[in-house]
Short mmCIF file of C-alpha atoms in Angstrom, two decimals:
data_model
loop_
_atom_site.label_atom_id
_atom_site.label_comp_id
_atom_site.label_asym_id
_atom_site.label_seq_id
_atom_site.Cartn_x
_atom_site.Cartn_y
_atom_site.Cartn_z
CA MET A 12 0.07 -0.11 -0.01
CA ALA A 13 1.22 3.23 -1.10
CA ASP A 14 2.45 5.68 1.88
CA TRP A 15 0.50 8.98 1.29
CA THR A 16 2.29 10.60 4.15
CA PRO A 17 4.57 13.08 1.97
CA TYR A 18 1.91 14.05 -0.39
CA PHE A 19 -0.20 14.94 2.50
CA VAL A 20 2.20 16.90 4.00
CA ILE A 21 3.17 18.90 0.85
CA ALA A 22 -0.86 19.53 0.64
CA MET A 23 -1.01 20.93 3.95
CA ALA A 24 2.51 23.04 3.86
CA PHE A 25 0.90 24.57 0.34
CA CYS A 26 -2.73 25.19 1.83
CA SER A 27 -1.09 27.02 4.97
CA ILE A 28 1.20 29.24 3.11
CA ALA A 29 -1.49 30.36 1.01
CA GLY A 30 -3.74 31.16 3.64
CA VAL A 31 -1.29 33.10 5.41
CA THR A 32 -0.14 34.95 2.28
CA PHE A 33 -4.08 35.31 1.43
CA ALA A 34 -4.89 37.11 4.77
CA ALA A 35 -1.84 39.43 5.05
CA GLY A 36 -2.40 40.47 1.32
CA GLN A 37 -6.07 40.83 2.38
CA TYR A 38 -4.87 42.71 5.24
CA TYR A 39 -2.33 45.17 3.67
CA LEU A 40 -5.06 45.86 0.66
CA ARG A 41 -7.61 47.11 3.16
CA GLU A 42 -5.07 49.08 5.15
CA LEU A 43 -3.78 50.47 1.81
CA LYS A 44 -7.54 51.52 0.66
CA LEU A 45 -8.08 53.22 4.14
CA ARG A 46 -4.89 55.32 3.58
CA ARG A 47 -5.99 56.54 0.27
CA ARG A 48 -9.49 57.52 1.24
CA LEU A 49 -8.75 59.09 4.75
CA PRO A 50 -6.57 61.28 5.39
CA VAL A 51 -3.39 60.63 7.69
CA PRO A 52 -1.36 62.82 9.74
CA GLN A 53 2.19 62.86 9.23
CA GLY A 54 3.34 61.77 12.39
CA ALA A 55 0.39 58.67 12.38
CA ALA A 56 1.76 57.83 8.69
CA LYS A 57 5.11 57.59 10.11
CA ASP A 58 4.08 55.46 13.21
CA PHE A 59 1.95 53.40 10.72
CA VAL A 60 5.23 52.46 8.55
CA ALA A 61 7.23 52.20 11.80
CA GLY A 62 4.80 49.66 13.14
CA GLY A 63 5.39 46.90 10.52
CA ASN A 64 4.21 48.21 6.94
CA ILE A 65 5.53 45.68 4.33
CA ALA A 66 6.06 48.80 2.08
CA GLY A 67 8.19 50.60 4.73
CA LEU A 68 10.13 47.46 5.65
CA VAL A 69 11.04 47.15 1.86
CA SER A 70 11.93 50.73 1.45
CA ARG A 71 14.03 50.63 4.54
CA HIS A 72 15.91 47.18 4.42
CA PHE A 73 16.15 46.82 0.73
CA ASP A 74 17.44 50.13 -0.79
CA GLU A 75 18.86 49.65 -4.23
CA LYS A 76 22.38 51.67 -2.72
CA ARG A 77 22.95 48.43 -0.63
CA PHE A 78 23.19 46.25 -3.35
CA GLY A 79 25.03 48.21 -5.63
CA ILE A 80 22.59 49.58 -8.32
CA ASP A 81 24.17 53.11 -9.74
CA VAL A 82 21.95 56.17 -10.92
CA THR A 83 22.04 55.00 -14.46
CA LEU A 84 20.87 51.37 -13.32
CA ARG A 85 18.57 52.77 -11.35
CA GLY A 86 17.06 55.32 -14.08
CA LYS A 87 16.53 52.05 -16.34
CA LEU A 88 14.71 49.88 -13.82
CA ARG A 89 12.64 52.84 -12.81
CA ILE A 90 11.42 53.40 -16.63
CA ASN A 91 11.02 49.77 -17.07
CA LEU A 92 8.55 49.86 -14.17
CA VAL A 93 7.10 52.73 -15.16
CA ARG A 94 6.17 51.24 -18.38
CA SER A 95 4.91 48.19 -16.77
CA GLY A 96 2.64 49.95 -14.77
CA TYR A 97 4.05 50.76 -11.31
CA PHE A 98 4.43 53.87 -10.34
CA ARG A 99 5.36 54.03 -7.06
CA ASN A 100 8.40 55.64 -5.76
CA ASP A 101 9.71 52.52 -4.25
CA ALA A 102 9.07 50.51 -7.09
CA VAL A 103 12.48 49.75 -7.75
CA ASN A 104 12.96 48.39 -4.02
CA PHE A 105 9.84 46.13 -4.78
CA TYR A 106 11.88 44.87 -7.75
CA VAL A 107 15.10 44.13 -5.65
CA PHE A 108 13.12 42.53 -2.65
CA TRP A 109 11.42 40.40 -4.99
CA ARG A 110 14.18 39.80 -7.41
CA LEU A 111 16.18 38.15 -4.23
CA ALA A 112 13.07 36.40 -2.75
CA ALA A 113 12.86 34.50 -6.18
CA VAL A 114 16.44 33.45 -6.37
CA VAL A 115 16.25 32.59 -2.71
CA LEU A 116 12.89 30.90 -2.11
CA LEU A 117 12.25 29.06 -5.48
CA PRO A 118 15.93 26.62 -4.69
CA ILE A 119 14.73 25.90 -1.16
CA LEU A 120 11.04 24.98 -2.79
CA ALA A 121 12.42 22.91 -4.91
CA TYR A 122 14.67 21.05 -2.29
CA VAL A 123 12.18 20.66 0.06
CA LEU A 124 9.68 18.95 -2.56
CA LEU A 125 12.37 17.05 -3.87
CA GLU A 126 13.08 15.67 -0.25
CA LEU A 127 9.41 15.13 0.56
CA ALA A 128 7.96 14.05 -3.21
CA PHE A 129 11.26 12.60 -4.76
CA SER A 130 13.46 11.40 -2.29
CA ARG A 131 15.03 8.66 -4.40
CA THR A 132 16.17 11.04 -7.05
CA GLN A 133 19.53 10.77 -7.67
CA PHE A 134 22.04 13.71 -6.41
CA ALA A 135 22.96 14.80 -10.01
CA SER A 136 19.18 15.11 -10.88
CA ARG A 137 18.96 17.20 -7.91
CA LEU A 138 21.52 19.55 -8.46
CA VAL A 139 19.67 20.22 -12.35
CA ILE A 140 16.48 20.66 -10.77
CA ILE A 141 18.05 23.16 -8.41
CA ALA A 142 19.88 24.57 -11.18
CA ILE A 143 17.05 25.32 -13.08
CA ALA A 144 15.01 26.89 -10.18
CA ILE A 145 18.02 29.66 -9.82
CA ALA A 146 17.71 30.42 -13.43
CA ILE A 147 13.88 30.79 -13.34
CA GLY A 148 14.48 33.08 -10.14
CA VAL A 149 17.41 35.15 -11.95
CA VAL A 150 15.41 35.33 -14.98
CA GLY A 151 11.91 35.67 -13.64
CA PRO A 152 11.28 39.15 -12.58
CA ASP A 153 12.46 40.14 -16.02
CA ALA A 154 10.51 38.19 -17.84
CA PHE A 155 7.51 39.23 -15.73
CA ILE A 156 7.96 43.09 -16.33
CA TRP A 157 8.43 42.15 -20.04
CA ARG A 158 5.41 40.21 -20.30
CA ARG A 159 3.51 42.83 -18.39
CA GLN A 160 5.00 45.57 -20.71
CA ARG A 161 3.43 43.30 -23.76
CA ALA A 162 0.30 43.02 -22.25
CA LEU A 163 -0.20 46.90 -21.61
CA SER A 164 0.92 47.74 -24.86
CA ALA A 165 -1.95 45.79 -26.14
CA GLU A 166 -4.38 47.32 -23.83
CA TYR A 167 -3.02 50.63 -25.03
CA ARG A 168 -3.68 50.08 -28.85
CA ILE A 169 -7.19 48.95 -27.97
CA ILE A 170 -8.10 52.15 -25.83
CA PHE A 171 -6.22 54.55 -27.62
CA PRO A 172 -9.19 55.21 -30.39
CA ASP A 173 -11.37 55.96 -27.70
CA PHE A 174 -8.81 58.73 -26.25
CA LEU A 175 -8.53 60.22 -29.62
CA ASP A 176 -12.61 60.90 -29.76
CA LEU A 177 -12.67 61.96 -26.26
CA LEU A 178 -9.50 64.14 -27.40
CA VAL A 179 -11.69 65.45 -30.43
CA VAL A 180 -15.08 65.94 -28.59
CA CYS A 181 -13.20 68.23 -25.85
CA VAL A 182 -11.36 69.91 -28.54
CA ASP A 183 -14.67 71.01 -30.54
CA ALA A 184 -16.06 72.00 -27.29
CA GLY A 185 -13.62 74.82 -27.14
CA LEU A 186 -11.17 73.10 -24.48
CA THR A 187 -7.93 73.56 -25.46
CA LEU A 188 -5.23 70.27 -25.51
CA GLU A 189 -4.16 70.71 -22.49
CA GLY A 190 -7.14 71.26 -21.00
CA ALA A 191 -8.73 68.58 -22.97
CA VAL A 192 -6.10 66.06 -21.64
CA ASN A 193 -6.87 67.47 -17.97
CA ARG A 194 -10.31 66.60 -18.26
CA ILE A 195 -10.09 63.26 -19.55
CA ALA A 196 -7.59 61.71 -17.58
CA GLY A 197 -10.16 60.97 -14.88
CA GLU A 198 -12.50 59.54 -17.28
CA VAL A 199 -10.14 57.24 -18.75
CA ALA A 200 -9.02 56.25 -15.64
CA ASP A 201 -12.42 55.01 -14.42
CA ARG A 202 -14.01 53.68 -17.60
CA HIS A 203 -11.20 52.46 -19.61
CA SER A 204 -8.01 51.77 -17.91
CA ARG A 205 -6.47 52.64 -14.49
CA VAL A 206 -2.89 52.54 -16.05
CA PHE A 207 -3.58 54.77 -18.86
CA GLY A 208 -5.36 57.44 -16.67
CA ILE A 209 -2.21 57.57 -14.47
CA ASN A 210 0.02 58.00 -17.23
CA LEU A 211 -2.77 60.82 -18.60
CA ALA A 212 -2.08 62.46 -15.06
CA ILE A 213 1.54 62.26 -15.21
CA MET A 214 1.54 64.27 -18.37
CA THR A 215 -0.88 66.61 -16.70
CA SER A 216 1.64 67.35 -13.96
CA GLU A 217 4.37 67.48 -16.57
CA MET A 218 2.50 70.22 -17.94
CA ARG A 219 1.76 71.85 -14.76
CA ALA A 220 5.66 71.90 -14.02
CA GLY A 221 6.62 73.66 -16.90
CA ARG A 222 6.64 71.31 -19.99
CA SER A 223 5.33 72.07 -23.12
CA PHE A 224 2.72 69.86 -24.66
CA ILE A 225 4.67 68.59 -27.02
CA GLU A 226 7.29 67.59 -24.69
CA ALA A 227 4.93 66.01 -22.22
CA LEU A 228 3.30 63.78 -25.13
CA GLY A 229 6.53 62.80 -26.28
CA ALA A 230 7.27 61.64 -22.59
CA LEU A 231 3.72 60.05 -22.59
CA ALA A 232 4.82 58.31 -26.02
CA ASP A 233 7.76 56.61 -24.53
CA ARG A 234 5.77 55.51 -21.59
CA LEU A 235 3.19 53.99 -23.47
CA MET A 236 5.89 52.39 -26.21
CA ILE A 237 2.93 52.23 -28.87
CA PRO A 238 3.51 53.52 -32.59
CA GLU A 239 0.26 55.58 -32.52
CA ALA A 240 1.30 57.84 -29.75
CA ARG A 241 4.49 58.27 -31.47
CA SER A 242 2.76 59.39 -34.69
CA LEU A 243 0.01 61.53 -32.46
CA VAL A 244 3.21 63.44 -31.30
CA ALA A 245 4.50 63.62 -34.97
CA LEU A 246 0.86 64.93 -36.04
CA LEU A 247 0.33 67.53 -33.44
CA ARG A 248 3.65 68.69 -33.76
CA GLN A 249 2.92 69.55 -37.25
CA SER A 250 -0.20 70.85 -37.20
CA THR A 251 1.05 73.23 -34.25
CA GLU A 252 3.88 74.48 -36.65
CA LEU A 253 1.77 74.49 -39.91
CA GLY A 254 -1.28 76.23 -37.96
CA SER A 255 -3.47 74.10 -39.33
CA ASP A 256 -7.11 72.44 -37.66
CA VAL A 257 -5.92 70.94 -34.96
CA ALA A 258 -9.60 69.12 -34.46
CA GLU A 259 -9.65 67.93 -37.84
CA ALA A 260 -6.35 66.22 -37.77
CA LEU A 261 -7.13 64.32 -34.81
CA ARG A 262 -10.65 63.58 -36.16
CA VAL A 263 -8.90 62.10 -39.21
CA PHE A 264 -6.21 60.46 -37.18
CA GLY A 265 -8.93 58.78 -35.23
CA ASP A 266 -10.69 57.29 -37.96
CA GLU A 267 -7.27 55.47 -39.10
CA MET A 268 -6.71 54.13 -35.51
CA ARG A 269 -9.98 53.07 -35.38
CA ASP A 270 -9.61 50.80 -38.88
CA LYS A 271 -6.09 49.76 -37.63
CA ARG A 272 -7.57 48.42 -34.48
CA LEU A 273 -10.42 46.69 -36.61
CA LEU A 274 -8.00 45.20 -38.54
CA ARG A 275 -6.01 43.86 -35.96
CA ALA A 276 -9.23 42.21 -34.56
CA GLU A 277 -9.78 40.69 -37.95
CA GLU A 278 -6.55 39.34 -37.91
CA ARG A 279 -6.54 37.66 -34.56
CA ALA A 280 -9.87 36.39 -35.46
CA ASN A 281 -8.54 34.72 -38.87
CA LYS A 282 -5.41 32.99 -36.76
CA LEU A 283 -7.92 31.53 -34.33
CA SER A 284 -8.71 28.65 -36.63
CA VAL A 285 -4.85 27.59 -37.12
CA LYS A 286 -4.49 28.24 -33.18
CA MET A 287 -7.14 25.80 -32.52
CA LEU A 288 -5.48 22.89 -34.55
CA LEU A 289 -3.16 22.40 -31.52
CA PRO A 290 -5.64 21.69 -28.95
CA LEU A 291 -8.26 20.09 -31.18
CA GLY A 292 -5.19 17.19 -32.46
CA LEU A 293 -4.12 16.66 -28.55
CA PHE A 294 -7.48 16.82 -26.67
CA ILE A 295 -10.68 16.33 -28.39
CA MET A 296 -9.43 14.39 -31.35
CA PRO A 297 -8.70 11.16 -29.31
CA VAL A 298 -11.48 11.34 -26.95
CA VAL A 299 -13.76 11.54 -30.07
CA LEU A 300 -11.81 8.63 -31.37
CA MET A 301 -12.14 6.55 -28.10
CA VAL A 302 -15.81 7.15 -27.95
CA ILE A 303 -16.30 6.06 -31.23
CA LEU A 304 -13.84 2.85 -31.42
CA LEU A 305 -14.30 1.80 -27.92
CA PRO A 306 -17.84 0.34 -28.48
CA VAL A 307 -16.48 -1.69 -31.68
CA VAL A 308 -13.27 -2.96 -29.61
CA ILE A 309 -15.61 -4.18 -26.68
CA ARG A 310 -17.97 -5.90 -29.54
CA LEU A 311 -14.98 -7.67 -31.06
CA LEU A 312 -13.01 -8.89 -27.51
CA ASN A 313 -16.61 -10.55 -26.82
CA ALA A 314 -16.89 -12.03 -30.07
CA PHE A 315 -13.53 -13.83 -29.99
CA LYS A 316 -14.02 -15.05 -26.66
#
């Protein structure tokens, strides 16, 4: 009879860690929402951070200067994190924390699983598995950030024609481009994408700080990393220099972006039939063949008895 004790221990350990992580995450999110909604005095905020806040702990003990991250590398990390949708001031500290946690915890978790579930595994195989876990811990955070940037870029390309439509409506109503962006930033954050709305809010803050509209829009295009935003910068710069109608240029550009979005949707729909071949061949066709041929096989076996 098989001994199920190691599997039971693994299941209980996983459930315990998942429960503790879920409870801690819910507590942290609840406290964060309260801090956003309620005005907290400066002294109380310091006491809250000193009392064991996770963000304060990470900011104090995982400073990038302690790990040899210079100003240039910190700037690159900061740009990548902003492009990934992480706008916190301590985002670099959290990046350092999660990278170290992944490098340390993944090999430990792999070793524990090998000891509990696969205790008869050879030493060389264990070394290979632990080395793979270390490699995943090293590459994993950067791969996650790169994947999130791609996902946000795809989301921005879907939202961008709607942003142009709102911009055209505001300009037709008599607002300037600066006022139009300031007006629709909250609307975009509430109804379309919170991250895109935060990028627009950063753009309006840069304009209040003294940047021109074209420069702030160029910085927005660098953060969004989509060709539509760069084309909009060139269009508005050309319209401003030539003195043409900005509203009409935005309207034509918005129609073009909407047509491109429709073409991308049709392209993805046409690729769907090809992508369905692999799951059909691996999962659905064997089941269908089994349902069809199993009665025939049973009858043949009964006939030859």
